[in-house]
Coordinates of C-alpha atoms in Angstrom, one line a residue:
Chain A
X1 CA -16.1 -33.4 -16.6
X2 CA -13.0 -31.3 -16.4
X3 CA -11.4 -31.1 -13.0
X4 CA -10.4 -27.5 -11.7
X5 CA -8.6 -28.3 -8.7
X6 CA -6.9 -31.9 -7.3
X7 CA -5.0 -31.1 -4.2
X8 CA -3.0 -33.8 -3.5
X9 CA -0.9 -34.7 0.3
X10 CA -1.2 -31.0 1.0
X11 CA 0.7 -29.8 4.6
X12 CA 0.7 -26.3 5.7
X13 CA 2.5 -24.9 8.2
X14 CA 1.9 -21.6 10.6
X15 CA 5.1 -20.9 11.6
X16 CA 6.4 -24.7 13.2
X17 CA 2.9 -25.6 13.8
X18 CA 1.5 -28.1 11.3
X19 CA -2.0 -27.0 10.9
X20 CA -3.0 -29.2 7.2
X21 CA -1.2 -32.5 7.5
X22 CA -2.5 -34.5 4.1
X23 CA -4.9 -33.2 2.5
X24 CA -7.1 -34.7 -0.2
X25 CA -9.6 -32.7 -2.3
X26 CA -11.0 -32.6 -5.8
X27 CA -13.3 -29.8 -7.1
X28 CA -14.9 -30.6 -11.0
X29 CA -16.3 -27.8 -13.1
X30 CA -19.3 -26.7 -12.2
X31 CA -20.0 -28.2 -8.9
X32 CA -20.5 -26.5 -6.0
X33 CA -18.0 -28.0 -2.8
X34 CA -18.7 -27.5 0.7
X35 CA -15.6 -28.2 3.2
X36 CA -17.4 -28.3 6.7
X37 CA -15.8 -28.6 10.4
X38 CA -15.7 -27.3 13.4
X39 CA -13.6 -23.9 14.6
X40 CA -9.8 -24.3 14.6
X41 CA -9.7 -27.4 12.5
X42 CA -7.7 -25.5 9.3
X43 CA -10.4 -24.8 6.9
X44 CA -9.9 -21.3 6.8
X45 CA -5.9 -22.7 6.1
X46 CA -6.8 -24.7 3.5
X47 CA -8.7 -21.8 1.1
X48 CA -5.1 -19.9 2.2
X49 CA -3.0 -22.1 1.3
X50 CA -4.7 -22.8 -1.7
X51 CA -4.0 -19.1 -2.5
X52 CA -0.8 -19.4 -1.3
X53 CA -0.8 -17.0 2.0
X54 CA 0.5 -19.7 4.4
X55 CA 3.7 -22.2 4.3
X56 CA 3.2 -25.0 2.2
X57 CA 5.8 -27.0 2.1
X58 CA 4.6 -30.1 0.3
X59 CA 2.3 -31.7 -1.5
X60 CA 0.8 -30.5 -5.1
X61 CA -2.1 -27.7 -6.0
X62 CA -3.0 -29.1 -9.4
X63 CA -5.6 -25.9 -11.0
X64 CA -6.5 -26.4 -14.4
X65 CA -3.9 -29.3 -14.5
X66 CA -1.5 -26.7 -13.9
X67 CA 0.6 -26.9 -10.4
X68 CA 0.5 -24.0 -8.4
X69 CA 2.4 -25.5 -5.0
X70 CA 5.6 -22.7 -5.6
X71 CA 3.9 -19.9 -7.1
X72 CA 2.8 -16.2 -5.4
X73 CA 0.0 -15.2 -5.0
X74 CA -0.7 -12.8 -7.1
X75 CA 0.0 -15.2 -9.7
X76 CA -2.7 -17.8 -8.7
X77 CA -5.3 -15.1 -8.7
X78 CA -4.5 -14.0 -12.5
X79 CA -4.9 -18.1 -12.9
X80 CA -8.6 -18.1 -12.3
X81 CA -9.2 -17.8 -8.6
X82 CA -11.3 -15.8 -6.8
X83 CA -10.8 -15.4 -3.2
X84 CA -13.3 -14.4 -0.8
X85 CA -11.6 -14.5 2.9
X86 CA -13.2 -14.7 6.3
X87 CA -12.8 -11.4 7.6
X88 CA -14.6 -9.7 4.3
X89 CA -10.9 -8.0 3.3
X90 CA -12.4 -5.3 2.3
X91 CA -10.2 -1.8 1.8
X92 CA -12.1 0.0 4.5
X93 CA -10.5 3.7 3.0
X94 CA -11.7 3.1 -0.7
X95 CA -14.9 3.2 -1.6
X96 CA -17.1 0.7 -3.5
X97 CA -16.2 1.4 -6.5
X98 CA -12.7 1.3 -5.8
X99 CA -12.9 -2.1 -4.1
X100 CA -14.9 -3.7 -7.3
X101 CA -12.4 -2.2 -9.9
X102 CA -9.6 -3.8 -7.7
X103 CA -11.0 -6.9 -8.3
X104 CA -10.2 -5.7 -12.3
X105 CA -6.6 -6.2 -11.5
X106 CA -5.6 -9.8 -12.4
X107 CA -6.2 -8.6 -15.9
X108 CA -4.1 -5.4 -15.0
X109 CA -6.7 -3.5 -14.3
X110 CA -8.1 -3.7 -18.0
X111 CA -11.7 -4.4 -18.8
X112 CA -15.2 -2.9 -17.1
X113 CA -17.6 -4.3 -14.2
X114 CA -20.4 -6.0 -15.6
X115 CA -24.3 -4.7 -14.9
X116 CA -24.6 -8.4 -13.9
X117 CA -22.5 -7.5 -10.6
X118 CA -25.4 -4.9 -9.7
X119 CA -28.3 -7.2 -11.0
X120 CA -26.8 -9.6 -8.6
X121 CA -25.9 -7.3 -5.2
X122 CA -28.0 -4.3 -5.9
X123 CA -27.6 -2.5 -2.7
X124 CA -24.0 -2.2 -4.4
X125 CA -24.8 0.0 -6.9
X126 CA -26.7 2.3 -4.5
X127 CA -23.5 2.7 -2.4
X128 CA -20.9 3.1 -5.1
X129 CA -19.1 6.4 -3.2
X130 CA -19.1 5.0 0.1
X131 CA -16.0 4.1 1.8
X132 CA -16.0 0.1 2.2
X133 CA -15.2 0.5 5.5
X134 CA -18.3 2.1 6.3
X135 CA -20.4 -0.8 5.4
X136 CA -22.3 -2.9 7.7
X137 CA -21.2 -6.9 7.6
X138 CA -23.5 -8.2 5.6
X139 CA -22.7 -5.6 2.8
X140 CA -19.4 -5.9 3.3
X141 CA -19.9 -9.9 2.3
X142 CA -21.9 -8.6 -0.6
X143 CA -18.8 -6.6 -2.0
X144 CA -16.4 -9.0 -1.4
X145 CA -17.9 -12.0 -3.1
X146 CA -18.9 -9.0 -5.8
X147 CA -15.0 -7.6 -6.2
X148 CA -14.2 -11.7 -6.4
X149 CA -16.5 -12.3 -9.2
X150 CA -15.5 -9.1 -11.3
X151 CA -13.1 -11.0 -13.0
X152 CA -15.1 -13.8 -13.8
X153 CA -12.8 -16.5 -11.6
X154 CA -12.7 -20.1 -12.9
X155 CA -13.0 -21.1 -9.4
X156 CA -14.5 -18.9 -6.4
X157 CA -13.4 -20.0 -3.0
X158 CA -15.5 -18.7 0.0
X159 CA -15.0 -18.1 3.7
X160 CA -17.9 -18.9 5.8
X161 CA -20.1 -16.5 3.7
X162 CA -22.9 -16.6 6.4
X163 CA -20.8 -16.2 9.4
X164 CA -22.3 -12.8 11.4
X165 CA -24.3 -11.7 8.8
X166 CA -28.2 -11.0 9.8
X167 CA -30.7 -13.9 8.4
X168 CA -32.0 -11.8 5.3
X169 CA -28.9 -11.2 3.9
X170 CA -27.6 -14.9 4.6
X171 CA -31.1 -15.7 2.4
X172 CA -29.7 -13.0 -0.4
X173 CA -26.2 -14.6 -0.6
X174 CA -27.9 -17.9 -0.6
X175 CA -29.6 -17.0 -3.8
X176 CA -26.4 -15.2 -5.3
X177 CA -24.7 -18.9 -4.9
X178 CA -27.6 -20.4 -6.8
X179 CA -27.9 -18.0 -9.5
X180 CA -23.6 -18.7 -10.2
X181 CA -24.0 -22.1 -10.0
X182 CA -27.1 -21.9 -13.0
X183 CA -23.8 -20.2 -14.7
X184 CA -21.6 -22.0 -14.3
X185 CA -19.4 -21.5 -12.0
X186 CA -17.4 -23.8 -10.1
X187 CA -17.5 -23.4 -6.3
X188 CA -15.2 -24.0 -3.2
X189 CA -17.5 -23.1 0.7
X190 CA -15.8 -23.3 3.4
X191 CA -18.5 -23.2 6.4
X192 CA -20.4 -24.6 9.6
X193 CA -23.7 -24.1 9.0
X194 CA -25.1 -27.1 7.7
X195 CA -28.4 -26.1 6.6
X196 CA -27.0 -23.2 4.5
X197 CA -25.1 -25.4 2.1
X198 CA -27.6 -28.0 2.0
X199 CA -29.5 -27.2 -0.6
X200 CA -26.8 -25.3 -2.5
X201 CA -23.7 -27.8 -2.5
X202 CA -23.2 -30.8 -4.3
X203 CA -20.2 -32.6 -2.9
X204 CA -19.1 -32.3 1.2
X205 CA -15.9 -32.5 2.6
X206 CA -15.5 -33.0 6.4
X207 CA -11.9 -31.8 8.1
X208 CA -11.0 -32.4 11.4
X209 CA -7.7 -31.5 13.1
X210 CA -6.0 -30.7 9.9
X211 CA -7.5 -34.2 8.1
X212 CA -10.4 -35.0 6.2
X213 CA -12.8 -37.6 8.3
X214 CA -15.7 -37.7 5.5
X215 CA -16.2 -37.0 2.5
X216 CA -19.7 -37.7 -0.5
X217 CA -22.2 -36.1 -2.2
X218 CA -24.6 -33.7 -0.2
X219 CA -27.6 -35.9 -1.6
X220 CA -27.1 -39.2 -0.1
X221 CA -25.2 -37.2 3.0
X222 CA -26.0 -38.7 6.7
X223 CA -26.9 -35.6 8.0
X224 CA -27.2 -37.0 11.5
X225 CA -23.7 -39.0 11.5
X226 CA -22.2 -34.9 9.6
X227 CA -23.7 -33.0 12.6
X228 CA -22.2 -35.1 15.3
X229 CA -18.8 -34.5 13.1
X230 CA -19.4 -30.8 13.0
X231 CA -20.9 -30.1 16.4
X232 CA -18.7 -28.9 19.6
Chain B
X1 CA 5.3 43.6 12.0
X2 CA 7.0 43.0 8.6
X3 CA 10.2 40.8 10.3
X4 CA 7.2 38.2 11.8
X5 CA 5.8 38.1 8.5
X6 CA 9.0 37.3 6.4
X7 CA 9.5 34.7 9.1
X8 CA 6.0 32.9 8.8
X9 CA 6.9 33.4 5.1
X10 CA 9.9 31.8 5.1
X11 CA 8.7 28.8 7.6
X12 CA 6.6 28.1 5.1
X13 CA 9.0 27.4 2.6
X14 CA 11.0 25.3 4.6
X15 CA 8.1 23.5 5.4
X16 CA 7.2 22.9 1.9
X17 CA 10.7 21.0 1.7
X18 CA 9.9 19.0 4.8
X19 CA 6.7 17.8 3.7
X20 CA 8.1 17.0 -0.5
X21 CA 11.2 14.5 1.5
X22 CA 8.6 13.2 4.2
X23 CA 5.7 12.6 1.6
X24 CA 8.4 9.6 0.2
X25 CA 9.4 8.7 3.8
X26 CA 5.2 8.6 4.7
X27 CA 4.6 6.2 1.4
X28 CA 6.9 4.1 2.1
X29 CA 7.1 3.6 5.9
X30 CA 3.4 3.4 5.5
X31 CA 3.6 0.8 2.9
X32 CA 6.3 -1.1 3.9
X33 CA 6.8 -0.8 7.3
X34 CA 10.5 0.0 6.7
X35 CA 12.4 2.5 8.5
X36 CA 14.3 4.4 5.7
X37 CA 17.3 5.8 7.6
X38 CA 18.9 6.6 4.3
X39 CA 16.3 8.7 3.0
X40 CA 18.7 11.7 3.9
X41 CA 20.7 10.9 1.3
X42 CA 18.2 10.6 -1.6
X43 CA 18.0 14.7 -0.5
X44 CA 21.8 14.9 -0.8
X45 CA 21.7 12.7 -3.9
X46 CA 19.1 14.5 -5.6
X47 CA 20.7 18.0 -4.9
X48 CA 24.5 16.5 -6.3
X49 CA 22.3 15.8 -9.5
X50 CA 21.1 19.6 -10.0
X51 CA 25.2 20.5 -9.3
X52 CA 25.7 17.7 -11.8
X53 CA 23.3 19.5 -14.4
X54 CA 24.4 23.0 -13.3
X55 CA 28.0 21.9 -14.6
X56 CA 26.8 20.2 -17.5
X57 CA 25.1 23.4 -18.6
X58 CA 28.2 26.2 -17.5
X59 CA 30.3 23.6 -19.6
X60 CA 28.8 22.1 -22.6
X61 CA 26.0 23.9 -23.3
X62 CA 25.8 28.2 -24.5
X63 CA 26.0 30.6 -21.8
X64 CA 22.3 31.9 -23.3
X65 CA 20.8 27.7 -22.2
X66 CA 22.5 28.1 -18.2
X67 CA 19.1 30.1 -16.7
X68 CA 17.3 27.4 -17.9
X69 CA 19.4 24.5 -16.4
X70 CA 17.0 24.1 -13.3
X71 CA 14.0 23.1 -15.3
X72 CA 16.5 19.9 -16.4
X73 CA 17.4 20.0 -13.1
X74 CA 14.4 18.7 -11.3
X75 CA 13.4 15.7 -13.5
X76 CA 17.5 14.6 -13.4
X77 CA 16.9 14.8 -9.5
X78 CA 13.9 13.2 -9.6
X79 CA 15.0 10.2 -12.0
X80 CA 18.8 9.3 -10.7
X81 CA 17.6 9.5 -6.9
X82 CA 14.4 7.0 -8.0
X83 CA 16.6 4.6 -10.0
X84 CA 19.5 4.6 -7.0
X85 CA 16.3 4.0 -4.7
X86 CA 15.3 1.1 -7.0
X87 CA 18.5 -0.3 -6.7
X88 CA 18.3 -0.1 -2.9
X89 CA 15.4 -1.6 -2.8
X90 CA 16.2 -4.4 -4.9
X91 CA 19.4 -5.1 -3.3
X92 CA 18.8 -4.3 0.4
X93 CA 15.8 -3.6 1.3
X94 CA 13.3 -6.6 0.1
X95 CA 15.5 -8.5 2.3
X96 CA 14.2 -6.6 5.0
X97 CA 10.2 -6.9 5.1
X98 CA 8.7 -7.5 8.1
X99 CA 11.8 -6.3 10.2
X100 CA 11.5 -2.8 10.9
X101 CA 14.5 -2.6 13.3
X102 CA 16.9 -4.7 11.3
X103 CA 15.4 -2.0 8.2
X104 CA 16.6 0.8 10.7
X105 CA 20.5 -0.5 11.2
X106 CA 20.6 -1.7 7.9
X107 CA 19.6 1.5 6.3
X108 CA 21.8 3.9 8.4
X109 CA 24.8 1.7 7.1
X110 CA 23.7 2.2 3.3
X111 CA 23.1 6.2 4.5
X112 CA 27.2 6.0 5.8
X113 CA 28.1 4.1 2.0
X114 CA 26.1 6.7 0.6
X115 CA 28.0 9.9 2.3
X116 CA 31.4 8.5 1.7
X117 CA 30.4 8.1 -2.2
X118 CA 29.4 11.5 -2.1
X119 CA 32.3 12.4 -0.2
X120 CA 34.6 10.4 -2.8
X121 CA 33.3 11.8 -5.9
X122 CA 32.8 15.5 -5.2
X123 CA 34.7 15.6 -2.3
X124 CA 34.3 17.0 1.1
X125 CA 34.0 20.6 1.0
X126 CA 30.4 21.8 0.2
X127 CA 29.7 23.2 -2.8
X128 CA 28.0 25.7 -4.4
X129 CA 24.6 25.6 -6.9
X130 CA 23.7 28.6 -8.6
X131 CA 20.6 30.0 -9.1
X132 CA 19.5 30.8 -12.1
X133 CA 19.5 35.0 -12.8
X134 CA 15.9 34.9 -12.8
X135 CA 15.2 33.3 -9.6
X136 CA 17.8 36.5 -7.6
X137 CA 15.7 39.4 -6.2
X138 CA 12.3 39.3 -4.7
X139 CA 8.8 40.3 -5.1
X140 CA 8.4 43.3 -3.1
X141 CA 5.2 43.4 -1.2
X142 CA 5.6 46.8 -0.1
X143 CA 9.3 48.4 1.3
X144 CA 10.8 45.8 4.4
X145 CA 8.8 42.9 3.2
X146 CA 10.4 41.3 0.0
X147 CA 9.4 37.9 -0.8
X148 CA 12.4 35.9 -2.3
X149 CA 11.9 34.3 -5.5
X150 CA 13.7 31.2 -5.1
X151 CA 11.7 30.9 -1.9
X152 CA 8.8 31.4 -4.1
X153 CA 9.6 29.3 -6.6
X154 CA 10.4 26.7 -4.8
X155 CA 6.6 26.8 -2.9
X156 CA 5.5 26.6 -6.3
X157 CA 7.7 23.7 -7.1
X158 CA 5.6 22.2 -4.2
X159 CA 2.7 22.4 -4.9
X160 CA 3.3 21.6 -8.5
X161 CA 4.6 18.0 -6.9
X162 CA 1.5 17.9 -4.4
X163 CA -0.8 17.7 -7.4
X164 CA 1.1 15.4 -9.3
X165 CA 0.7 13.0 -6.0
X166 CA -2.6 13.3 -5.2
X167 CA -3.2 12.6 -8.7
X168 CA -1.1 9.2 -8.7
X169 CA -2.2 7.7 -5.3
X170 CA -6.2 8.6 -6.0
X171 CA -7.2 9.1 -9.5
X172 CA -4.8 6.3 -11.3
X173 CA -5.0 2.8 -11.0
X174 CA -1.1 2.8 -9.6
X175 CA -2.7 4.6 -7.5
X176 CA -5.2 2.7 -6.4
X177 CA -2.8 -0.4 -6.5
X178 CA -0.4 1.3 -3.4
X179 CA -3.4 2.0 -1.2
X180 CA -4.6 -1.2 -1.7
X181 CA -1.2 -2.8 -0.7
X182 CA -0.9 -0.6 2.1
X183 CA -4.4 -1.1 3.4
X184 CA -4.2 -5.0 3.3
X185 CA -1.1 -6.7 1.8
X186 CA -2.4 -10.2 1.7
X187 CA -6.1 -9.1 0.4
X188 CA -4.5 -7.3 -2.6
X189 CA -1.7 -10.2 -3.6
X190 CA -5.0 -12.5 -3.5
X191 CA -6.4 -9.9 -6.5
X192 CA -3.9 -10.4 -8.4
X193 CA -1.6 -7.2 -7.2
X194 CA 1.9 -8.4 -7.6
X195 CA 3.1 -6.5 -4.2
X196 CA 6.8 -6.7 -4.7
X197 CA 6.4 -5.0 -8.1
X198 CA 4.2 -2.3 -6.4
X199 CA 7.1 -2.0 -3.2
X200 CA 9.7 -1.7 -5.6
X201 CA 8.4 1.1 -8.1
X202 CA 7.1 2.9 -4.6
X203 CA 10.4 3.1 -2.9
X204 CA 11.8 4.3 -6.0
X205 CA 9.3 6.7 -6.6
X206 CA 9.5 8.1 -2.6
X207 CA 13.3 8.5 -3.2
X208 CA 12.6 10.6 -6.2
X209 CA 10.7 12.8 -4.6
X210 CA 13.4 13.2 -2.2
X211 CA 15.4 13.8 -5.1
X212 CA 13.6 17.0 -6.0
X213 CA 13.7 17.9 -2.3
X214 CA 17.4 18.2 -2.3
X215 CA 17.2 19.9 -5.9
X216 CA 15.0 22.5 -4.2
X217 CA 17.4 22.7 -1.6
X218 CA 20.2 24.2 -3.5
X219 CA 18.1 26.8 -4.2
X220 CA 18.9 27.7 -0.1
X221 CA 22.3 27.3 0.0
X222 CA 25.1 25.4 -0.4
X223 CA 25.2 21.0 -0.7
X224 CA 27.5 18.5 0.8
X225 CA 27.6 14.9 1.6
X226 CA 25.7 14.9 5.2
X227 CA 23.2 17.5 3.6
X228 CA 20.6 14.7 4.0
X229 CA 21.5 13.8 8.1
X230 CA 20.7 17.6 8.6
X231 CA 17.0 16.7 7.1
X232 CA 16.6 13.0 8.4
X233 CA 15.1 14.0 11.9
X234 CA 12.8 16.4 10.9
X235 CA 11.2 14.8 8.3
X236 CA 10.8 11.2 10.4
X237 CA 9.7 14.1 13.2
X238 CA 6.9 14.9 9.9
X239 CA 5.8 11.7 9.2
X240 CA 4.8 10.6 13.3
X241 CA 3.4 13.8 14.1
X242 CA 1.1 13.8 10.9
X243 CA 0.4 10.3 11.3
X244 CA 1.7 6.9 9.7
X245 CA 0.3 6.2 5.9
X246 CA -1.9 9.3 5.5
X247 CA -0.4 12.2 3.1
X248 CA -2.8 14.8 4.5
X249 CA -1.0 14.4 7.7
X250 CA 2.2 14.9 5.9
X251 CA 1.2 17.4 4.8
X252 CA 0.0 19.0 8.0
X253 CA 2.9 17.7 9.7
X254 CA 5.4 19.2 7.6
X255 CA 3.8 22.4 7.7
X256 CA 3.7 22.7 11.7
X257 CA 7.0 21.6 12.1
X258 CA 8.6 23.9 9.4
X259 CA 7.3 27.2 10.8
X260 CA 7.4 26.0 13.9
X261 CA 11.7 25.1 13.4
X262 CA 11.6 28.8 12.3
X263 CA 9.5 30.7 14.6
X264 CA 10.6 29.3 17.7
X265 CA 14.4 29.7 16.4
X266 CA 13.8 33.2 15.7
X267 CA 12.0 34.2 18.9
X268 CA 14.7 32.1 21.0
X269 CA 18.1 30.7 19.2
X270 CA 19.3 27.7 17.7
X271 CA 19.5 25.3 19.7
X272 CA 16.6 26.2 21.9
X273 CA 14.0 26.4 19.0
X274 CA 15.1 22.4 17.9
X275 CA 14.7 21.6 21.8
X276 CA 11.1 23.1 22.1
X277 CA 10.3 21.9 18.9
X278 CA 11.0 18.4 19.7
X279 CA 9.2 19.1 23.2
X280 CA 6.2 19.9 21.9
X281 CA 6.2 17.1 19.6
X282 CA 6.7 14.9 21.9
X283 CA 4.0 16.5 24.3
X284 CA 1.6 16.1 21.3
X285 CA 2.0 12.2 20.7
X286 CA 1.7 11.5 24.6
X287 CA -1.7 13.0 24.0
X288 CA -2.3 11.6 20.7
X289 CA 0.1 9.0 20.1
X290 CA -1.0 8.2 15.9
X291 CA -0.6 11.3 15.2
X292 CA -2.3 14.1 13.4
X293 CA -4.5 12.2 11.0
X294 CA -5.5 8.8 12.2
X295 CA -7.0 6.4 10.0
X296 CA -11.1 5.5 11.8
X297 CA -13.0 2.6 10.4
X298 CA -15.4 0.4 11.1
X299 CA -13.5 -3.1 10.1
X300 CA -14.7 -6.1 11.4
X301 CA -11.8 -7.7 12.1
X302 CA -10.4 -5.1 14.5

């Protein structure tokens, strides 16, 4: 099985603050990774830097065997990664439609958005003229993951997907993540609620204060020994 | 009855200017966060151009070709102040992201480089622009109100550009590519927008329509190197009152302060009308200090 991204002694800085200081991780094709922790320990960093929106001053970001460490971003999105940040993103003054033909443009804006978008977010389809910005949070989520997959990314990194979104829709994303992972797709979460990813992810990751403490597969996980790891 | 009209007329039309050389100061303050200080002098640049063609025509061309010189006029304003604001941009200005006030010293320096070229090339006496025949005399509403045609035309001209914008920045996918950088830099660079292309092709695209600012400007009289300083305030005085990043507050904003430059000139003097102007502008921000058009949403992050 093919290997779609080895990060390898990773730092990032914000500003003079070191917030990753060596940073192991391997994602292989079609597996789903979960990278848990508590708040402020630099996940959130990690999917940046991986996307090259924070300082990064060494180490290696191997994607498809091809390094990524120096390049913008722009470039490492028309590589094969999706990005799906933490605050949604979402253009709040363009409307739906704009926002999922955006996600069109790391193949210049060339190509159409697939029916499977709508089969998979529906209520998407029904708001197609309203502003982004007029969304509630959990639809919001729903386009952003949806603009993301567009362009059919090679690897999809998400944010904390579930956090302050209403139970039903955290159910509905659930079931989008399934349904990718049937295709496919090869999968980075970020996220703190263990439950969530449990029956979704194969592989775990544990960071703590810019390290990883633990790391396995989610089947033979202690969850007992994770929670105390993850809890405040 | 007639005098008040021909004044609101003609506030308009000075407006229109206002709001073609603030709509390129509005795109790219909004989407860059720079403060252009040498915006001026893309309107001084882009009227030199139409001299430019104006001589080109008288000279080289048959004296039948000259009425027609201002229709090669506006694209040549349009294309040499764009490519001279590419080159600024590539050379200064992408130095300067993220630094407004270091953009705002840095830029007034390039506007003083940019005056003494003028100045060492043409020289510093103003010069004249013809119009073309067909643009002398006026439409006569009825006898004591004649509507110039320059002044007409150059509403028309306007408009024209208006269109052509709204076009760009909403129905095209360039379009679509500058509100996206503007909205949320880091979200679009993480679809695959490369930014620095987008900044790059923006500024040169709001210096061109500076450009045809100053071509429509020597339509009004006559052009010299600190044409643009005459312009500079009013059209930053545009952009705040109508509110950072949104073009229909350009648009509004350049429209208020036009007419209101000319009426309050014409019912008091000079110097008084500027003073009251700025007054009230100021006034207006204390009360709402984004401006005309602010930009609501419900964003989860804020």
């Amino acid at each position: 099985m093919e290997t779609v991204l080895n990060v390898d002694k990773l730092q990032a800085y914000y500003g003079e603050s070191i917030i990753l200081k060596d940073i192991n991780l391997k994602v292989q094709e079609g597996h789903i990774v979960c990278l848990l922790g508590r708040n402020g320990v630099g996940k959130s960093t990690f999917l940046k830097s991986i996307m090259g929106l924070v300082r990064t001053p060494s180490g290696s970001i191997l994607f498809q065997n091809k390094e990524l460490i120096n390049k913008p971003t722009y470039f490492r999105a028309r590589a094969g990664i999706g990005y799906v940040p933490q605050g949604r993103d979402i253009f709040p003054q363009m409307t739906v439609e704009e926002n999922l033909q955006l996600g069109l443009e790391v193949n210049n804006g060339n190509g159409n958005i697939s029916p499977e978008i709508y089969e998979l977010f529906p209520i998407l389809k029904e708001m197609l003229t309203r502003k982004g910005g007029n969304l509630s949070g959990g639809q919001q989520q729903q386009l952003a993951i949806a603009r993301a997959l567009v362009a059919h990314p090679k690897l999809l990194l998400l944010d904390e997907p579930t956090e302050g979104i209403q139970p039903s829709i955290i159910q509905d994303i659930g079931r989008v993540i399934l349904q990718l992972k049937k295709e496919g797709y090869t999968i980075l979460i970020v996220e703190q609620y263990l439950e969530f990813i449990l029956n979704i992810a194969d592989e775990y990751y544990v960071m703590d204060k810019g390290n990883i403490v633990a790391q396995g597969l989610v089947s033979s996980m202690d969850q007992e020994d994770i929670k105390s790891k993850i809890a405040i | 009855m007639d005098t008040y009209l021909l004044q609101i007329f003609n506030g308009i039309s000075v407006s229109s200017i206002f709001m073609l050389a603030a709509l390129g100061l509005a795109i790219t303050f909004g989407l860059m966060k720079i403060i252009n200080m040498a915006h001026g002098e893309f309107i001084m640049i882009g009227a030199y151009a139409a001299y430019m063609v104006q001589n080109f025509f008288s000279q080289y061309l048959p004296a039948s070709f000259f009425n027609f010189y201002f229709f090669a006029a506006i694209p040549a304003s349009f294309l040499l102040a764009g490519v001279l604001g590419w080159i600024l941009e590539r050379l200064v200005i992408r130095h300067l992201y993220g630094r407004s006030l270091d953009s705002l010293l840095a830029t007034w320096g390039v506007s003083l480089i940019l005056q003494q070229l003028a100045r060492s090339i043409f020289g510093a006496p103003n010069v004249d622009v013809k119009s073309p025949d067909w643009l002398n005399g006026a439409f006569l509403v009825h006898p004591g109100l004649q509507l110039p045609y320059k002044r007409l035309f150059i509403m028309l001209m306007v408009i024209a550009c208006m269109v052509v914008i709204y076009y760009l920045m909403y129905r095209s996918n360039y379009g679509r590519k500058i509100r996206a950088v503007m909205q949320n830099r880091a979200m679009a660079a993480s679809l695959g927008i490369n930014t620095r292309r987008i900044d790059a092709y923006t500024f040169a695209f709001g210096s061109g329509l500076a450009g045809i600012a100053g071509c429509a400007l020597t339509l009004l009289g006559s052009i010299g190197p600190t044409l643009g300083t005459n312009y500079i305030v009013d059209t930053f005085m545009v952009v705040v009152l109508g509110g950072v990043g949104s073009l229909w507050g350009t648009i509004a904003g350049g429209f208020l302060i036009g007419t209101g430059n000319t009426t309050l000139e014409f019912l008091t003097d000079a110097t008084l009308g500027k003073v009251l102007v700025f007054t009230l502008v100021i006034l207006f921000l204390q009360w709402r200090p984004k401006g005309l058009f602010t930009i609501h949403s419900r964003s989860l992050d804020e």
